[in-house]
CSV table of C-alpha atoms in Angstrom, one decimal:
chain,number,residue,atom,x,y,z
K,721,GLY,CA,-46.3,-156.0,151.7
K,722,ASN,CA,-47.1,-155.6,155.4
K,723,SER,CA,-49.6,-157.9,157.0
K,724,VAL,CA,-50.9,-158.8,160.5
K,725,THR,CA,-52.5,-162.2,161.5
K,726,GLN,CA,-54.5,-162.6,164.6
K,727,MET,CA,-55.8,-165.8,166.1
K,728,GLU,CA,-59.1,-166.9,165.1
K,729,GLY,CA,-62.1,-166.0,167.3
K,730,PRO,CA,-64.4,-165.5,169.0
K,731,VAL,CA,-62.8,-166.0,172.5
K,732,THR,CA,-65.2,-166.8,175.3
K,733,LEU,CA,-63.8,-166.7,178.9
K,734,SER,CA,-65.2,-166.6,182.4
K,735,GLU,CA,-64.3,-163.7,184.6
K,736,GLU,CA,-60.9,-163.8,186.2
K,737,ALA,CA,-59.5,-166.2,183.5
K,738,PHE,CA,-56.2,-165.6,181.8
K,739,LEU,CA,-56.4,-164.2,178.3
K,740,THR,CA,-53.9,-164.5,175.5
K,741,ILE,CA,-54.7,-163.3,171.9
K,742,ASN,CA,-52.0,-164.2,169.5
K,743,CYS,CA,-50.7,-161.7,166.9
K,744,THR,CA,-47.9,-162.3,164.3
K,745,TYR,CA,-46.8,-159.8,161.6
K,746,THR,CA,-44.9,-159.5,158.3
K,747,ALA,CA,-43.2,-156.3,157.6
K,748,THR,CA,-40.0,-154.8,156.2
K,749,GLY,CA,-37.8,-153.0,158.6
K,750,TYR,CA,-38.7,-152.3,162.2
K,751,PRO,CA,-42.4,-151.5,162.5
K,752,SER,CA,-44.3,-150.1,165.5
K,753,LEU,CA,-46.8,-152.4,166.9
K,754,PHE,CA,-50.2,-151.6,168.5
K,755,TRP,CA,-53.2,-153.1,170.1
K,756,TYR,CA,-56.5,-151.4,169.6
K,757,VAL,CA,-59.8,-152.1,171.3
K,758,GLN,CA,-63.3,-151.5,170.0
K,759,TYR,CA,-66.1,-151.6,172.6
K,760,PRO,CA,-69.7,-152.1,171.4
K,761,GLY,CA,-70.9,-149.0,169.7
K,762,GLU,CA,-67.8,-147.1,170.1
K,763,GLY,CA,-64.7,-146.1,168.0
K,764,LEU,CA,-61.3,-147.7,168.0
K,765,GLN,CA,-59.2,-146.9,171.0
K,766,LEU,CA,-55.5,-147.3,171.4
K,767,LEU,CA,-54.9,-149.9,174.2
K,768,LEU,CA,-51.1,-150.2,174.1
K,769,LYS,CA,-48.1,-149.9,171.9
K,770,ALA,CA,-44.4,-150.9,171.4
K,771,THR,CA,-42.1,-149.2,169.1
K,772,LYS,CA,-38.9,-151.4,169.2
K,773,ALA,CA,-37.8,-154.9,169.8
K,774,ASP,CA,-38.3,-156.3,173.3
K,775,ASP,CA,-40.4,-153.3,174.3
K,776,LYS,CA,-43.3,-154.2,176.5
K,777,GLY,CA,-46.5,-152.1,176.2
K,778,SER,CA,-49.0,-152.2,179.0
K,779,ASN,CA,-52.3,-150.5,180.0
K,780,LYS,CA,-55.3,-151.5,182.1
K,781,GLY,CA,-53.7,-154.8,183.1
K,782,PHE,CA,-53.0,-155.7,179.4
K,783,GLU,CA,-49.5,-156.5,178.2
K,784,ALA,CA,-47.8,-157.3,175.0
K,785,THR,CA,-44.1,-157.7,174.2
K,786,TYR,CA,-42.6,-156.9,170.8
K,787,ARG,CA,-40.7,-160.1,169.8
K,788,LYS,CA,-38.8,-159.5,166.6
K,789,GLU,CA,-37.3,-163.1,166.6
K,790,THR,CA,-40.8,-164.5,166.3
K,791,THR,CA,-42.4,-161.5,164.7
K,792,SER,CA,-45.1,-161.6,167.3
K,793,PHE,CA,-47.0,-159.2,169.6
K,794,HIS,CA,-49.3,-161.4,171.7
K,795,LEU,CA,-51.8,-159.6,174.0
K,796,GLU,CA,-52.1,-161.0,177.5
K,797,LYS,CA,-54.1,-160.2,180.7
K,798,GLY,CA,-53.9,-162.1,183.9
K,799,SER,CA,-57.5,-161.8,185.0
K,800,VAL,CA,-60.2,-160.5,182.6
K,801,GLN,CA,-63.4,-158.8,183.6
K,802,VAL,CA,-66.8,-158.6,182.0
K,803,SER,CA,-66.0,-155.0,181.0
K,804,ASP,CA,-63.1,-156.3,178.9
K,805,SER,CA,-65.6,-157.8,176.4
K,806,ALA,CA,-64.7,-156.1,173.1
K,807,VAL,CA,-63.1,-156.6,169.7
K,808,TYR,CA,-59.3,-156.5,169.8
K,809,PHE,CA,-57.2,-155.5,166.8
K,810,CYS,CA,-53.5,-155.9,166.4
K,811,ALA,CA,-51.9,-153.4,164.1
K,812,LEU,CA,-48.6,-152.3,162.7
K,813,ARG,CA,-47.2,-149.0,161.4
K,814,SER,CA,-44.3,-149.2,159.0
K,815,ASN,CA,-41.4,-146.9,159.9
K,816,ALA,CA,-39.7,-147.5,156.6
K,817,GLY,CA,-40.6,-144.0,155.3
K,818,GLY,CA,-42.1,-143.2,152.0
K,819,THR,CA,-45.5,-141.9,151.2
K,820,SER,CA,-47.4,-144.4,153.3
K,821,TYR,CA,-45.6,-143.5,156.5
K,822,GLY,CA,-48.2,-143.5,159.3
K,823,LYS,CA,-50.5,-145.9,157.6
K,824,LEU,CA,-51.8,-148.7,160.0
K,825,THR,CA,-52.2,-152.3,158.8
K,826,PHE,CA,-54.7,-154.2,161.0
K,827,GLY,CA,-55.4,-157.8,161.7
K,828,GLN,CA,-58.9,-159.1,161.3
K,829,GLY,CA,-59.8,-158.6,164.9
K,830,THR,CA,-60.6,-161.0,167.7
K,831,ILE,CA,-64.0,-160.8,169.5
K,832,LEU,CA,-63.6,-161.4,173.3
K,833,THR,CA,-66.7,-162.2,175.5
K,834,VAL,CA,-66.2,-162.5,179.2
K,835,HIS,CA,-69.0,-164.1,181.2
K,836,PRO,CA,-69.6,-163.4,185.0
X,1243,GLU,CA,-59.7,-131.9,173.8
X,1244,ALA,CA,-62.5,-132.6,171.3
X,1245,GLY,CA,-62.3,-135.8,169.5
X,1246,VAL,CA,-62.7,-136.6,165.8
X,1247,ALA,CA,-66.2,-135.9,164.7
X,1248,GLN,CA,-67.9,-137.9,162.0
X,1249,SER,CA,-71.4,-137.8,160.6
X,1250,PRO,CA,-73.8,-139.2,159.9
X,1251,ARG,CA,-73.5,-142.2,162.4
X,1252,TYR,CA,-75.7,-144.4,160.2
X,1253,LYS,CA,-76.8,-144.4,156.6
X,1254,ILE,CA,-78.9,-146.7,154.5
X,1255,ILE,CA,-79.0,-146.3,150.8
X,1256,GLU,CA,-80.0,-148.4,147.7
X,1257,LYS,CA,-77.3,-149.6,145.4
X,1258,ARG,CA,-76.4,-147.2,142.6
X,1259,GLN,CA,-77.3,-144.2,144.8
X,1260,SER,CA,-74.6,-141.7,146.0
X,1261,VAL,CA,-73.5,-141.0,149.7
X,1262,ALA,CA,-71.2,-138.6,151.4
X,1263,PHE,CA,-69.6,-138.9,154.8
X,1264,TRP,CA,-68.0,-136.0,156.7
X,1265,CYS,CA,-65.1,-135.8,159.2
X,1266,ASN,CA,-63.8,-133.0,161.4
X,1267,PRO,CA,-60.4,-134.0,162.8
X,1268,ILE,CA,-58.8,-132.8,166.0
X,1269,SER,CA,-57.8,-129.2,165.7
X,1270,GLY,CA,-54.2,-128.8,164.5
X,1271,HIS,CA,-53.9,-132.4,163.3
X,1272,ALA,CA,-52.2,-132.3,159.9
X,1273,THR,CA,-52.7,-135.9,158.9
X,1274,LEU,CA,-56.2,-137.3,158.2
X,1275,TYR,CA,-57.0,-140.9,157.2
X,1276,TRP,CA,-60.1,-142.7,155.9
X,1277,TYR,CA,-60.4,-146.4,156.7
X,1278,GLN,CA,-63.0,-148.9,155.5
X,1279,GLN,CA,-64.0,-151.6,158.0
X,1280,ILE,CA,-66.0,-154.4,156.6
X,1281,LEU,CA,-67.8,-156.6,159.1
X,1282,GLY,CA,-65.5,-159.3,160.4
X,1283,GLN,CA,-62.4,-157.6,159.1
X,1284,GLY,CA,-59.8,-155.0,160.3
X,1285,PRO,CA,-59.9,-151.5,159.0
X,1286,LYS,CA,-58.3,-150.9,155.7
X,1287,LEU,CA,-56.8,-147.5,154.7
X,1288,LEU,CA,-58.6,-145.9,151.8
X,1289,ILE,CA,-56.8,-142.5,151.6
X,1290,GLN,CA,-54.4,-140.5,153.6
X,1291,PHE,CA,-54.1,-136.7,153.6
X,1292,GLN,CA,-51.3,-134.5,154.8
X,1293,ASN,CA,-52.8,-131.1,155.3
X,1294,ASN,CA,-54.9,-130.8,152.0
X,1295,GLY,CA,-52.7,-132.9,149.9
X,1296,VAL,CA,-53.2,-136.7,149.2
X,1297,VAL,CA,-50.3,-138.8,150.4
X,1298,ASP,CA,-51.7,-142.3,149.7
X,1299,ASP,CA,-54.8,-143.3,147.8
X,1300,SER,CA,-53.6,-146.5,146.4
X,1301,GLN,CA,-56.4,-148.6,148.0
X,1302,LEU,CA,-59.2,-146.1,147.0
X,1303,PRO,CA,-61.6,-147.5,144.3
X,1304,LYS,CA,-61.3,-144.3,142.2
X,1305,ASP,CA,-63.9,-145.2,139.8
X,1306,ARG,CA,-66.6,-144.8,142.5
X,1307,PHE,CA,-64.9,-143.2,145.6
X,1308,SER,CA,-63.7,-139.7,145.9
X,1309,ALA,CA,-62.4,-137.7,148.9
X,1310,GLU,CA,-61.3,-134.2,149.5
X,1311,ARG,CA,-59.9,-132.1,152.4
X,1312,LEU,CA,-60.5,-128.5,151.6
X,1313,LYS,CA,-58.3,-126.0,153.5
X,1314,GLY,CA,-56.6,-128.8,155.3
X,1315,VAL,CA,-59.2,-129.3,157.9
X,1316,ASP,CA,-62.6,-131.1,157.4
X,1317,SER,CA,-62.8,-133.9,154.9
X,1318,THR,CA,-65.6,-135.6,152.9
X,1319,LEU,CA,-65.6,-139.1,151.5
X,1320,LYS,CA,-68.1,-139.8,148.6
X,1321,ILE,CA,-69.3,-143.0,147.0
X,1322,GLN,CA,-71.1,-142.7,143.7
X,1323,PRO,CA,-72.6,-145.1,142.7
X,1324,ALA,CA,-72.7,-147.3,145.7
X,1325,LYS,CA,-72.4,-151.1,145.5
X,1326,LEU,CA,-73.6,-153.7,147.9
X,1327,GLU,CA,-70.0,-154.5,148.8
X,1328,ASP,CA,-69.5,-151.0,150.1
X,1329,SER,CA,-71.5,-151.8,153.1
X,1330,ALA,CA,-69.0,-151.1,156.0
X,1331,VAL,CA,-68.1,-148.7,158.7
X,1332,TYR,CA,-66.1,-145.8,157.4
X,1333,LEU,CA,-63.6,-144.6,160.0
X,1334,CYS,CA,-61.9,-141.3,160.1
X,1335,ALA,CA,-58.7,-140.7,162.1
X,1336,SER,CA,-56.4,-137.9,162.6
X,1337,SER,CA,-52.9,-137.5,163.9
X,1338,LEU,CA,-50.5,-134.6,164.5
X,1339,ASP,CA,-48.0,-135.4,161.9
X,1340,GLY,CA,-48.4,-139.1,161.0
X,1341,THR,CA,-45.3,-139.9,163.1
X,1342,ALA,CA,-47.2,-140.1,166.4
X,1343,ALA,CA,-47.4,-143.4,168.1
X,1344,GLY,CA,-51.2,-143.5,167.7
X,1345,TYR,CA,-54.0,-141.9,166.1
X,1346,THR,CA,-57.4,-140.7,167.3
X,1347,PHE,CA,-60.3,-142.4,165.6
X,1348,GLY,CA,-63.8,-141.1,165.1
X,1349,SER,CA,-66.8,-143.3,166.0
X,1350,GLY,CA,-67.4,-144.0,162.3
X,1351,THR,CA,-70.3,-144.0,159.9
X,1352,ARG,CA,-72.1,-147.3,159.4
X,1353,LEU,CA,-73.2,-147.6,155.7
X,1354,THR,CA,-75.6,-150.3,154.7
X,1355,VAL,CA,-76.3,-150.6,150.9
X,1356,VAL,CA,-79.4,-152.5,150.0
């Protein structure tokens, strides 16, 4: 079945540091890939997405590239801010059809804390 | 546009009691999902509705969990009887047709079973 593996956390960085959160996946076919963010006390929000190989999703300074050869979708940001402190989830949606079309499979989440 | 509404925000119950959660999706969204998010884990799909029909409930513990979506709009998720391991955040999400690139999630209901 489909699965998503994220790097172990938590991750603690100083403001303006470079961020990488690793994400690898296992899926049949060609899934769509997503990063969601969950700020304290809030619901899940879509951060960025990529729907096919070599696509780069970007939003709010965050980027991730869909790498089919390495089945990866690592999240990066060149200079983090205190306001980026949140939990980040990598997820995939199978495009293989069938009754579970649209179902999201999530990784376990990575807690990011950014200090001033 | 209004988001996905969920209530209550928090609920504390004793084990073996029953509890119900309510979700109002975005108007016009045909697909509705209930996810369970246990602390330290990513959300896991419990059930998926397309309009008022169930598309996928393979991960729903049917001996204690039930869900319905009357008239293809609001949905309720019920647990009866609750167990300690049911402590989690229950997230509702909706999408226009399930093929959209992303969903809209509600803020969730945090359930604590003591």
